[in-house]
Amino acid sequence: MFVNSVIIYLFAKRKLSMKNYIYTLILSVFILIGCGPSTNTNESTSTDLSKDAHSFANFNDIRVSHISLNLATDFDKKVLKGTAKLFIKNYSNSKKLILDTKKLSIAKVTLDDGEETQFVLGPESDIFGQAMTIDITPDTKFVTVEYETSPDAEALQWLSPEQTLGKVHPFLFSQSQAILARSWVPCQDGPGVKFTYDAIIKTDPDLIALMSAENGTEKNSDGIYSFKMDQPISSYLLALTIGDLKFASTGRNSGVYAEPEMLDKAVWELESMQSMIDSAETMYGPYAWGRYDVVILPPSFPFGGMENPRLTFATPTIIAGDRSLVALVAHELAHSWSGNLVTNETWNDFWLNEGFTVYFEQRIMEKIFGKPYQEMLTKLGMGDLERTLVELEEDGKIEDTHLYLELDGRDPDDGLTDVAYEKGRFFLQTVESVVGRKRFDAFLKEYFSENKFKPMNTERFLTQLNTKLLKDDAEIAAVNANEWIYGPGLPDNVPAVNSTELDRVERSIAKFNNDLIDAKSIDTEGYTTHHWLYLLRGLKNLNIDKMQALDDQFAFSKTGNSEIACDWFKHCIEQYYKPAYPFIKSFLIRVGRRKFLTPLYERLAKTEENKSWALEVYKKARPGYHSVSANTIDEVLNYR
Ligand code: BES
Ligand code: ZN
């Protein structure tokens, strides 16, 4: 224990007499058994967490260490109903436990042996939900909350059978990041708090339930599933999905769950998964979570992927038929280290999750698919970042171009931009370029092993960087971390981004944009998805005739690749290229991935003619979207 080590150290250094030593020792025992001011007796939580502006919880007084869930699904009412038992460690003799909740209807709360207790729900905030303050005693070991979720719990999407591939069974999935866990589990909903959990989920016997925990691979005839997650996780990683899903293995400790119609395709597409896990481990140390599986969800899933521990949730739009979009799996897998093991302490430190993950994703991709492939991804990433920086500047949101964000009072979603991802990654690439890959890798390996299962914040990371990696003032100056983290835009020491593959595309774009060649003469021999994306993003001076020629030549409107479709549709909207509109419409109705929806609806909203068309489409599409996407698009279209 820290206090004792200090005493022993002082004694050894002869700074304390024997009498004083004994006196001090007795005093320290008193402090340690709780007579002193809020001394923390638990090793793993011995540091106070930074204030979290996105949580009501009093986690520095009392910490939830384990949650036992017992929930049943009601697909007709679209609710989960049951109990959450929260085991707590009370560090400050506190008589109030404050939890985060959102639209939960709470039947009762009991303490330990079953005695009912009082609770109050605070004022309701659209973003943060409601604080739930529960009366406890300093000795309370656990509280049991009996509750039901709201049919419009924001984390949960209840899908009708029509929204699935099989069209027969309903489907449910959760999305807890960033602060939506509180809409289905009353909890301390801040990323700094880590707890283990177990769960019993009762559902329809035709369906299988899966969680971010140890999972089975077969349906149970009674529809009752038990789960266990023995490693501590943050609330944003609580996850549940239920549907008609089948499992297939992809290697030693990896596999895929998907609807039966999709399973073979998914297994083929994700063939590289096991080698991704194996090569990640060689770089940054052992995979800490046992198995790594991916579940392919229906297309309304609002993200590309979500790194739920042991079970990444993924959009079916990565199943492109040519294995070209698997970097997403490398990304979610990389979160098993950056994010799930070493976790951003608050959402202001979000870049510690995503920037590290993009850096690590690129390293995995380079290892498996080679340098030219990784260079293409990096160049595309730089393009995205540059466009995002311009947009944020134009909107007067300069502070949001800093790596360290000040999101207090705002939805943490506001921090979900290419800044955390790509500026974060380019910062780490800068560090790598200053110290060399060998030293950087050794530092990262130690960083993950020393900080595993702990939160990390930007300040502490900087201290570690400066004390453990950078060896002198010259290196500290060469990295220029403060400007990257607390300053706007891109510092001058950003590494150059080159891709021979994309240089070739660049030359074609220049000629086509200046009408020196027509669509037919663009040499697309050997193009992969990434070449096409680069081409589409570079097109300028378009008009209807050129759009038609491109479509005749390359059939973009009909592509089954969602990334290519999205980039093409952006031009179609700007050019009023009407032959593509039926395809845009069916895309917007079928796919609920926000990254695709936002830029399309934003462009549609720019002119009256397009906007009224968009509103018609949105009326049909909106009931099929997850709340994450619907909330964003409501704002884009000023809907309601
Ligand atoms: N953890 C994120 C998704 C997320 C972030 C959800 C913040 C809610 C709030 C996930 O790892 C992610 O970054 N997904 C990306 C894919 C990735 C390849 C960039 C996505 O969904 O597009
Ligand atoms: Zn991510």
XYZ file of C-alpha atoms and ligand atoms in Angstrom:
663
model
C 0.000 0.000 0.000
C 1.268 3.453 -0.904
C 1.049 5.063 2.570
C 2.970 2.210 4.154
C 5.648 2.220 1.491
C 6.224 5.919 2.137
C 6.521 5.261 5.887
C 8.895 2.362 5.411
C 10.918 4.472 2.986
C 11.171 7.377 5.444
C 12.094 4.974 8.228
C 14.747 3.342 6.140
C 16.169 6.734 5.272
C 16.299 7.403 9.055
C 13.949 10.316 8.746
C 11.545 8.789 11.303
C 12.493 7.667 14.818
C 11.272 4.219 15.987
C 8.685 5.838 18.264
C 7.419 8.040 15.508
C 7.495 5.099 13.144
C 5.151 3.083 15.374
C 2.932 6.110 15.951
C 2.752 6.827 12.247
C 2.071 3.182 11.480
C -0.883 3.120 13.886
C -2.200 6.319 12.345
C -1.882 4.893 8.875
C -3.814 1.788 9.889
C -6.631 4.055 11.038
C -6.559 5.903 7.778
C -6.597 2.669 5.835
C -9.564 1.202 7.660
C -11.607 4.219 6.781
C -11.385 6.692 9.660
C -9.588 9.241 7.537
C -10.931 11.363 4.745
C -12.093 9.403 1.691
C -9.039 7.168 1.521
C -9.339 4.583 -1.131
C -8.627 1.050 0.007
C -8.918 -0.566 -3.360
C -5.714 -0.935 -5.332
C -7.290 -0.956 -8.759
C -9.255 2.246 -8.204
C -6.723 4.048 -6.082
C -6.688 7.061 -8.390
C -9.620 9.372 -8.481
C -11.132 9.702 -11.911
C -11.260 13.069 -13.647
C -14.567 14.832 -13.460
C -16.795 13.487 -16.223
C -19.125 16.142 -17.574
C -21.258 13.470 -19.252
C -22.152 11.477 -16.171
C -24.170 12.276 -13.037
C -22.561 9.424 -11.105
C -20.634 10.000 -7.850
C -17.990 7.451 -8.822
C -15.210 9.002 -6.773
C -17.215 8.310 -3.608
C -18.677 4.966 -4.577
C -17.624 2.719 -7.431
C -19.686 0.000 -9.106
C -17.442 -3.062 -9.398
C -19.804 -5.666 -10.837
C -23.260 -5.742 -12.453
C -25.572 -8.748 -12.610
C -28.308 -8.343 -15.182
C -31.436 -10.420 -15.384
C -33.553 -9.210 -18.299
C -36.347 -10.550 -20.465
C -37.228 -9.272 -23.927
C -40.698 -8.253 -25.001
C -40.577 -7.792 -28.781
C -44.219 -6.670 -28.952
C -43.798 -3.889 -26.439
C -40.166 -3.293 -27.453
C -38.887 -3.360 -23.916
C -36.367 -5.142 -21.744
C -37.682 -5.885 -18.287
C -35.966 -7.231 -15.178
C -33.283 -6.351 -12.683
C -29.796 -4.914 -12.516
C -27.900 -5.757 -9.366
C -24.989 -3.362 -8.839
C -22.179 -4.342 -6.479
C -20.504 -1.293 -5.018
C -17.390 -0.208 -3.160
C -18.126 2.713 -0.917
C -14.949 4.713 -0.348
C -16.422 7.634 1.532
C -19.173 6.267 3.770
C -21.558 7.868 1.375
C -25.297 7.446 1.921
C -26.275 8.234 -1.644
C -25.477 6.294 -4.766
C -26.001 8.355 -7.928
C -26.492 6.506 -11.203
C -27.117 7.537 -14.796
C -30.444 6.584 -16.332
C -32.403 7.582 -19.409
C -36.121 6.974 -19.858
C -36.064 3.930 -17.558
C -39.216 3.124 -15.710
C -38.176 1.975 -12.276
C -40.412 -0.263 -10.194
C -38.330 -0.464 -7.042
C -34.855 -0.544 -5.569
C -33.703 -2.872 -2.808
C -30.507 -3.066 -0.765
C -28.504 -6.234 -0.088
C -30.930 -8.587 1.647
C -34.027 -7.239 -0.011
C -35.033 -4.207 2.024
C -36.687 -1.628 -0.229
C -35.082 1.794 -0.335
C -35.934 5.304 -1.535
C -34.677 6.834 -4.728
C -35.305 10.046 -6.638
C -34.947 10.807 -10.317
C -33.555 14.242 -11.166
C -34.622 16.610 -13.950
C -34.572 15.080 -17.413
C -31.989 16.195 -19.976
C -32.332 15.289 -23.656
C -28.664 14.507 -23.856
C -27.764 13.160 -20.422
C -30.981 11.592 -19.190
C -31.695 11.622 -15.461
C -29.601 11.235 -12.341
C -31.023 8.527 -10.109
C -30.106 9.069 -6.466
C -30.527 5.986 -4.287
C -30.466 5.974 -0.484
C -27.951 3.437 0.767
C -26.046 2.836 3.999
C -22.257 2.977 4.282
C -22.333 -0.827 4.564
C -24.492 -1.559 1.554
C -22.832 -4.157 -0.646
C -25.231 -4.142 -3.566
C -28.387 -2.481 -4.813
C -30.955 -4.162 -7.015
C -32.907 -2.008 -9.441
C -36.091 -3.482 -10.849
C -36.911 -1.677 -14.085
C -38.157 -1.642 -17.628
C -36.647 0.163 -20.616
C -38.639 2.601 -22.724
C -39.791 1.434 -26.188
C -37.657 4.263 -27.512
C -34.597 3.563 -25.402
C -31.914 5.201 -27.489
C -29.364 2.402 -27.250
C -31.771 -0.235 -28.485
C -33.130 -0.869 -31.928
C -35.998 -3.325 -32.184
C -36.246 -4.479 -35.781
C -39.264 -5.916 -37.500
C -38.718 -9.159 -39.466
C -38.850 -7.103 -42.712
C -35.708 -5.307 -41.629
C -33.735 -8.546 -41.518
C -32.433 -10.701 -44.336
C -34.488 -13.711 -43.300
C -37.737 -11.649 -43.035
C -39.166 -14.121 -40.515
C -37.830 -13.207 -37.075
C -37.507 -9.913 -35.261
C -34.092 -8.635 -34.215
C -32.627 -6.497 -31.452
C -29.277 -4.821 -31.038
C -27.805 -2.281 -28.648
C -25.363 0.560 -29.250
C -24.130 1.949 -25.937
C -21.267 4.222 -26.976
C -20.979 6.990 -26.080
C -23.554 7.625 -23.332
C -26.501 5.437 -24.279
C -25.851 2.478 -21.941
C -27.914 4.390 -19.375
C -30.988 3.938 -21.579
C -30.959 0.163 -21.003
C -28.947 -0.369 -17.805
C -28.922 1.970 -14.788
C -25.177 2.446 -14.264
C -22.237 4.762 -13.720
C -22.137 5.656 -17.369
C -18.699 7.185 -17.742
C -15.830 5.444 -19.559
C -13.469 5.780 -16.575
C -15.525 3.383 -14.430
C -14.785 -0.288 -15.055
C -16.716 -3.269 -13.803
C -17.175 -6.946 -14.529
C -20.622 -8.298 -15.348
C -22.793 -11.329 -15.754
C -26.233 -11.610 -17.277
C -29.231 -13.795 -17.828
C -31.269 -12.896 -20.899
C -34.627 -14.532 -21.547
C -35.929 -14.351 -25.065
C -37.766 -16.172 -27.831
C -36.409 -19.748 -28.325
C -36.194 -19.132 -32.100
C -33.524 -16.547 -31.429
C -30.027 -16.510 -30.011
C -28.837 -13.816 -27.596
C -25.233 -12.621 -27.709
C -23.401 -10.131 -25.524
C -19.998 -8.470 -25.143
C -19.098 -11.473 -23.016
C -18.580 -15.240 -23.244
C -21.077 -16.455 -25.818
C -22.487 -19.772 -26.914
C -22.765 -20.713 -30.558
C -26.139 -22.460 -30.589
C -29.705 -21.513 -29.766
C -31.151 -22.821 -26.494
C -34.524 -24.523 -26.618
C -35.735 -22.514 -23.611
C -34.513 -19.154 -24.933
C -32.563 -18.498 -21.735
C -28.936 -17.413 -22.118
C -26.284 -16.795 -19.458
C -23.253 -14.586 -19.897
C -20.101 -13.782 -18.036
C -17.569 -11.009 -18.549
C -14.783 -11.482 -16.020
C -12.550 -8.696 -17.252
C -13.490 -5.171 -16.228
C -15.125 -3.076 -18.964
C -16.623 0.407 -19.232
C -20.371 0.847 -19.574
C -20.127 1.968 -23.222
C -18.985 -1.583 -23.984
C -22.104 -3.231 -22.578
C -23.760 -4.834 -25.577
C -26.578 -7.174 -26.477
C -27.930 -8.504 -29.745
C -30.686 -11.018 -30.363
C -31.760 -12.537 -33.638
C -31.817 -15.521 -35.922
C -28.035 -15.840 -36.068
C -25.712 -18.695 -36.893
C -22.055 -19.109 -36.059
C -19.054 -20.226 -38.119
C -15.441 -20.404 -37.055
C -12.733 -18.454 -38.883
C -9.784 -19.798 -36.910
C -8.260 -20.684 -33.571
C -10.037 -18.040 -31.478
C -12.178 -16.179 -34.007
C -15.502 -16.568 -35.738
C -18.512 -14.889 -37.294
C -22.182 -14.744 -36.380
C -24.598 -13.724 -39.126
C -28.071 -14.384 -40.392
C -27.984 -17.807 -42.094
C -28.376 -16.278 -45.587
C -25.264 -14.174 -45.038
C -23.026 -16.544 -43.118
C -20.989 -18.078 -45.955
C -20.367 -14.738 -47.601
C -19.310 -13.248 -44.279
C -16.891 -16.079 -43.570
C -15.344 -15.671 -47.021
C -15.074 -11.896 -46.656
C -13.510 -12.064 -43.193
C -11.031 -14.778 -44.045
C -8.114 -12.600 -42.846
C -9.504 -12.167 -39.334
C -7.415 -14.780 -37.571
C -4.203 -13.493 -39.105
C -5.164 -9.977 -38.013
C -5.438 -11.161 -34.416
C -2.158 -13.038 -34.652
C -0.227 -10.145 -36.126
C -1.750 -7.631 -33.702
C -0.499 -9.771 -30.842
C 3.035 -9.799 -32.201
C 3.050 -6.002 -32.126
C 1.348 -4.952 -28.917
C 1.168 -7.997 -26.677
C -1.315 -10.761 -25.931
C -4.962 -10.437 -26.893
C -6.599 -10.113 -23.486
C -10.164 -11.168 -24.191
C -10.039 -14.852 -25.118
C -12.155 -15.055 -28.274
C -12.631 -12.433 -30.973
C -15.871 -12.829 -32.892
C -17.782 -10.503 -35.204
C -21.541 -10.351 -35.566
C -22.888 -9.028 -38.857
C -25.993 -7.032 -38.011
C -28.842 -5.904 -40.264
C -28.130 -2.812 -42.405
C -29.795 -0.362 -40.020
C -26.822 -0.634 -37.653
C -25.829 3.052 -37.361
C -22.059 2.510 -37.371
C -19.532 0.650 -39.454
C -18.355 -1.266 -36.473
C -18.451 -1.200 -32.693
C -15.688 -2.786 -30.656
C -17.826 -4.574 -28.066
C -15.393 -6.819 -26.176
C -15.164 -10.382 -27.488
C -17.859 -9.561 -30.050
C -17.469 -6.714 -32.534
C -20.780 -5.508 -33.954
C -20.499 -4.778 -37.682
C -22.546 -3.366 -40.528
C -23.310 -5.744 -43.419
C -22.044 -3.003 -45.762
C -18.502 -4.327 -45.208
C -19.466 -7.548 -46.923
C -18.593 -6.138 -50.343
C -17.885 -9.448 -52.056
C -14.216 -8.650 -52.688
C -12.733 -8.402 -49.181
C -11.923 -4.756 -49.829
C -13.448 -3.266 -46.686
C -11.863 -5.455 -44.030
C -9.786 -2.597 -42.586
C -12.880 -2.020 -40.494
C -12.338 -5.339 -38.754
C -8.663 -4.474 -38.185
C -9.922 -1.242 -36.616
C -12.427 -2.839 -34.251
C -9.933 -5.551 -33.360
C -7.281 -2.912 -32.585
C -9.695 -1.440 -30.034
C -9.169 -4.639 -28.034
C -5.957 -2.869 -26.958
C -6.597 0.856 -27.496
C -9.967 1.530 -25.928
C -11.063 -1.715 -24.376
C -7.831 -2.353 -22.427
C -6.580 1.218 -22.029
C -9.642 3.413 -22.074
C -10.222 7.122 -22.602
C -11.059 8.420 -19.138
C -13.653 10.900 -20.375
C -15.027 11.649 -23.845
C -12.728 14.681 -23.982
C -9.901 12.148 -24.308
C -11.681 10.317 -27.156
C -8.612 10.613 -29.412
C -6.795 8.220 -27.072
C -9.298 5.583 -28.147
C -9.694 6.373 -31.821
C -6.365 7.923 -32.831
C -4.440 4.996 -31.351
C -6.858 2.592 -32.978
C -6.487 4.046 -36.460
C -2.695 3.993 -36.031
C -2.820 0.375 -34.884
C -5.343 -0.562 -37.620
C -2.905 0.760 -40.231
C -0.083 -1.275 -38.761
C -2.173 -4.442 -38.938
C -3.183 -3.669 -42.525
C 0.409 -3.004 -43.514
C 1.533 -6.269 -41.986
C -1.088 -8.353 -43.751
C -1.726 -6.553 -47.036
C 1.580 -4.721 -47.526
C 2.854 -1.171 -47.586
C 1.219 0.053 -50.852
C -2.204 -0.973 -49.520
C -1.632 0.810 -46.218
C -0.380 3.902 -48.074
C -3.626 4.102 -49.976
C -5.617 3.965 -46.732
C -3.390 6.642 -45.216
C -3.735 8.966 -48.192
C -7.518 8.554 -48.187
C -7.450 9.267 -44.428
C -5.478 12.464 -44.976
C -8.001 13.608 -47.586
C -10.852 13.012 -45.132
C -9.009 14.895 -42.416
C -8.225 17.887 -44.609
C -11.849 18.180 -45.689
C -13.043 17.876 -42.077
C -10.615 20.556 -40.873
C -11.837 22.976 -43.537
C -15.475 22.291 -42.597
C -14.890 22.742 -38.865
C -13.028 25.984 -39.512
C -15.791 27.268 -41.780
C -18.347 26.467 -39.087
C -16.323 28.387 -36.509
C -15.558 25.225 -34.552
C -11.809 25.673 -34.286
C -11.659 24.136 -30.798
C -13.060 20.922 -32.209
C -9.918 20.587 -34.332
C -7.842 20.077 -31.160
C -7.104 16.498 -30.167
C -8.065 17.175 -26.571
C -11.720 18.178 -26.754
C -13.825 20.349 -24.497
C -17.177 18.665 -24.821
C -18.584 19.672 -21.444
C -22.301 20.292 -21.670
C -22.434 18.933 -25.230
C -23.272 15.552 -26.660
C -20.044 13.501 -26.856
C -21.160 12.701 -30.396
C -19.861 16.164 -31.323
C -16.368 14.754 -30.865
C -16.955 11.984 -33.383
C -15.041 13.578 -36.272
C -11.951 12.749 -38.304
C -9.957 14.852 -35.836
C -9.959 12.185 -33.108
C -9.389 9.464 -35.700
C -7.079 10.870 -38.338
C -5.380 13.790 -36.621
C -4.851 11.397 -33.708
C -3.300 8.830 -36.008
C -1.072 11.361 -37.790
C 0.145 12.602 -34.418
C 1.196 9.083 -33.459
C 2.799 8.627 -36.870
C 4.757 11.800 -36.146
C 5.977 10.339 -32.864
C 6.948 7.177 -34.708
C 8.871 9.153 -37.303
C 10.835 10.978 -34.591
C 11.852 7.967 -32.468
C 11.746 5.213 -35.058
C 9.389 2.276 -35.212
C 11.394 0.015 -32.940
C 11.400 2.346 -29.966
C 7.789 3.388 -30.526
C 6.594 -0.211 -30.638
C 8.442 -1.065 -27.437
C 6.875 1.966 -25.758
C 3.383 1.023 -26.940
C 3.730 -2.571 -25.874
C 4.667 -1.453 -22.383
C 1.938 1.215 -22.407
C -0.728 -1.405 -23.068
C 0.634 -3.859 -20.546
C 1.131 -1.327 -17.737
C -2.177 0.411 -18.192
C -4.385 -2.521 -19.065
C -7.920 -2.420 -17.650
C -7.357 1.172 -16.588
C -8.542 4.519 -17.807
C -6.045 6.918 -19.364
C -6.279 10.634 -19.874
C -4.460 12.994 -22.195
C -2.295 14.549 -19.473
C -1.082 11.208 -18.130
C -0.397 9.968 -21.627
C 1.717 13.052 -22.297
C 3.682 12.487 -19.103
C 4.348 8.894 -20.107
C 5.368 9.970 -23.588
C 7.778 12.592 -22.263
C 9.278 10.480 -19.493
C 9.320 7.005 -21.000
C 9.787 7.508 -24.698
C 11.227 10.863 -25.680
C 14.792 10.954 -24.529
C 15.722 14.630 -24.609
C 14.461 18.138 -25.271
C 15.325 17.818 -28.918
C 12.956 14.868 -29.316
C 10.260 16.588 -27.290
C 10.555 19.616 -29.558
C 10.580 17.481 -32.706
C 7.331 15.794 -31.680
C 5.695 19.054 -30.597
C 2.944 17.186 -28.747
C 1.394 20.260 -27.160
C 0.626 21.851 -30.479
C -0.890 18.620 -31.787
C -3.018 18.083 -28.710
C -4.045 21.545 -27.604
C -3.703 23.432 -30.877
C -5.833 23.730 -34.020
C -5.481 22.074 -37.420
C -2.381 20.241 -38.561
C 1.070 21.187 -37.199
C 3.951 21.605 -39.670
C 5.727 18.428 -38.633
C 2.963 16.224 -40.047
C 4.598 13.399 -41.998
C 4.316 13.428 -45.780
C 1.735 11.077 -47.211
C 2.630 9.257 -50.405
C 1.006 6.521 -52.407
C 2.396 5.444 -55.749
C -0.845 3.611 -56.447
C -2.925 6.722 -55.930
C -0.486 8.976 -57.817
C -1.533 7.075 -60.885
C -5.191 7.829 -60.159
C -4.261 11.446 -59.481
C -2.884 11.798 -63.005
C -6.080 10.438 -64.535
C -8.205 12.738 -62.404
C -6.223 15.791 -63.492
C -6.746 14.961 -67.149
C -10.416 14.093 -66.773
C -11.192 17.177 -64.664
C -9.612 19.372 -67.353
C -11.413 17.602 -70.183
C -8.183 16.279 -71.643
C -9.561 12.729 -71.614
C -13.063 11.313 -71.491
C -14.433 8.670 -69.129
C -13.620 5.866 -71.565
C -9.949 6.774 -71.591
C -9.405 6.617 -67.844
C -7.072 3.671 -67.339
C -8.704 1.748 -64.501
C -6.831 -1.492 -65.052
C -6.211 -3.120 -61.647
C -8.294 -0.614 -59.711
C -9.376 -1.701 -56.225
C -12.064 -0.102 -54.070
C -9.488 2.363 -52.755
C -8.473 3.540 -56.234
C -12.139 4.079 -57.071
C -12.745 6.034 -53.883
C -9.762 8.255 -54.580
C -10.969 8.849 -58.123
C -14.484 9.734 -57.005
C -13.244 12.088 -54.280
C -11.036 13.929 -56.738
C -13.623 14.598 -59.457
C -14.280 18.274 -60.187
C -15.912 20.382 -62.910
C -18.627 17.792 -63.395
C -21.776 18.262 -65.437
C -24.654 16.060 -66.442
C -22.927 14.787 -69.575
C -19.799 13.818 -67.714
C -21.881 12.124 -65.013
C -23.717 10.144 -67.658
C -20.468 9.169 -69.355
C -18.924 8.023 -66.069
C -22.004 6.014 -65.191
C -22.173 4.444 -68.674
C -18.545 3.489 -68.417
C -18.330 2.304 -64.799
C -21.958 1.641 -63.714
C -21.410 3.474 -60.431
C -25.129 3.908 -59.731
C -25.592 0.163 -59.596
C -22.525 -0.684 -57.540
C -22.975 -3.058 -54.603
C -20.053 -1.439 -52.782
C -21.544 0.954 -50.238
C -18.413 3.105 -49.901
C -18.237 3.658 -53.659
C -21.991 4.163 -53.853
C -21.909 6.849 -51.183
C -19.123 8.836 -52.866
C -20.811 8.570 -56.249
C -24.209 9.577 -54.880
C -22.708 12.770 -53.420
C -21.875 13.895 -56.968
C -25.247 12.725 -58.276
C -27.022 14.952 -55.768
C -24.847 17.972 -56.522
C -25.300 17.520 -60.270
C -29.020 16.589 -60.147
C -28.101 13.417 -61.984
C -31.618 11.972 -61.924
C -30.951 8.475 -63.320
C -29.254 7.694 -59.989
C -32.086 8.934 -57.774
C -33.978 5.617 -57.578
C -30.729 3.988 -56.449
C -30.088 6.733 -53.915
C -33.581 6.297 -52.613
C -33.291 2.573 -52.085
C -29.848 3.029 -50.504
C -31.222 5.591 -48.025
C -34.100 3.299 -47.144
C -32.039 0.147 -46.801
C -28.840 1.372 -45.127
C -28.864 3.066 -41.727
C -25.124 3.697 -41.340
C -24.845 7.314 -40.260
C -21.491 7.899 -41.925
C -23.228 7.404 -45.304
C -26.541 9.042 -44.478
C -25.223 12.331 -43.130
C -23.271 13.560 -46.172
C -26.055 12.487 -48.534
C -28.876 14.176 -46.628
C -26.665 17.237 -46.025
C -26.167 17.665 -49.748
C -29.840 17.034 -50.447
C -30.812 19.674 -47.877
C -28.921 22.387 -49.748
C -31.513 23.112 -52.435
C -35.308 23.297 -52.283
C -35.852 20.765 -55.048
C -33.559 18.150 -53.555
C -34.752 18.809 -50.046
C -38.401 18.131 -50.763
C -37.411 14.893 -52.475
C -35.239 14.018 -49.460
C -38.122 14.624 -47.058
C -40.308 12.213 -49.018
C -37.597 9.565 -48.883
C -36.901 10.269 -45.224
C -40.528 9.702 -44.278
C -40.205 6.152 -45.564
C -36.673 5.583 -44.313
C -36.813 7.060 -40.820
C -38.853 4.300 -39.127
C -36.083 1.907 -40.137
C -33.230 3.957 -38.647
C -31.622 3.547 -35.243
C -32.100 6.590 -33.000
C -28.428 7.541 -33.431
C -28.969 8.084 -37.151
C -32.529 9.418 -36.901
C -31.479 12.083 -34.373
C -28.679 13.307 -36.623
C -30.773 13.371 -39.797
C -33.710 15.045 -37.998
C -31.343 17.935 -37.411
C -29.948 17.948 -40.932
C -33.445 18.134 -42.435
C -35.031 20.202 -39.673
C -37.513 17.394 -39.362
C -40.386 17.883 -36.819
N -16.084 3.070 -31.424
C -16.342 3.485 -32.757
C -17.782 3.818 -33.004
C -18.365 4.906 -32.123
C -17.606 5.982 -31.690
C -19.683 4.831 -31.748
C -18.175 6.957 -30.869
C -20.249 5.806 -30.946
C -19.497 6.870 -30.500
C -15.865 2.447 -33.766
O -14.692 1.826 -33.406
C -15.576 3.148 -35.059
O -14.724 3.990 -35.049
N -16.278 2.801 -36.131
C -16.079 3.370 -37.446
C -15.277 2.462 -38.309
C -13.840 2.712 -38.375
C -13.200 1.822 -39.424
C -13.406 4.134 -38.549
C -17.431 3.501 -38.109
O -18.412 3.034 -37.537
O -17.506 4.052 -39.195
Zn -13.009 3.127 -33.494
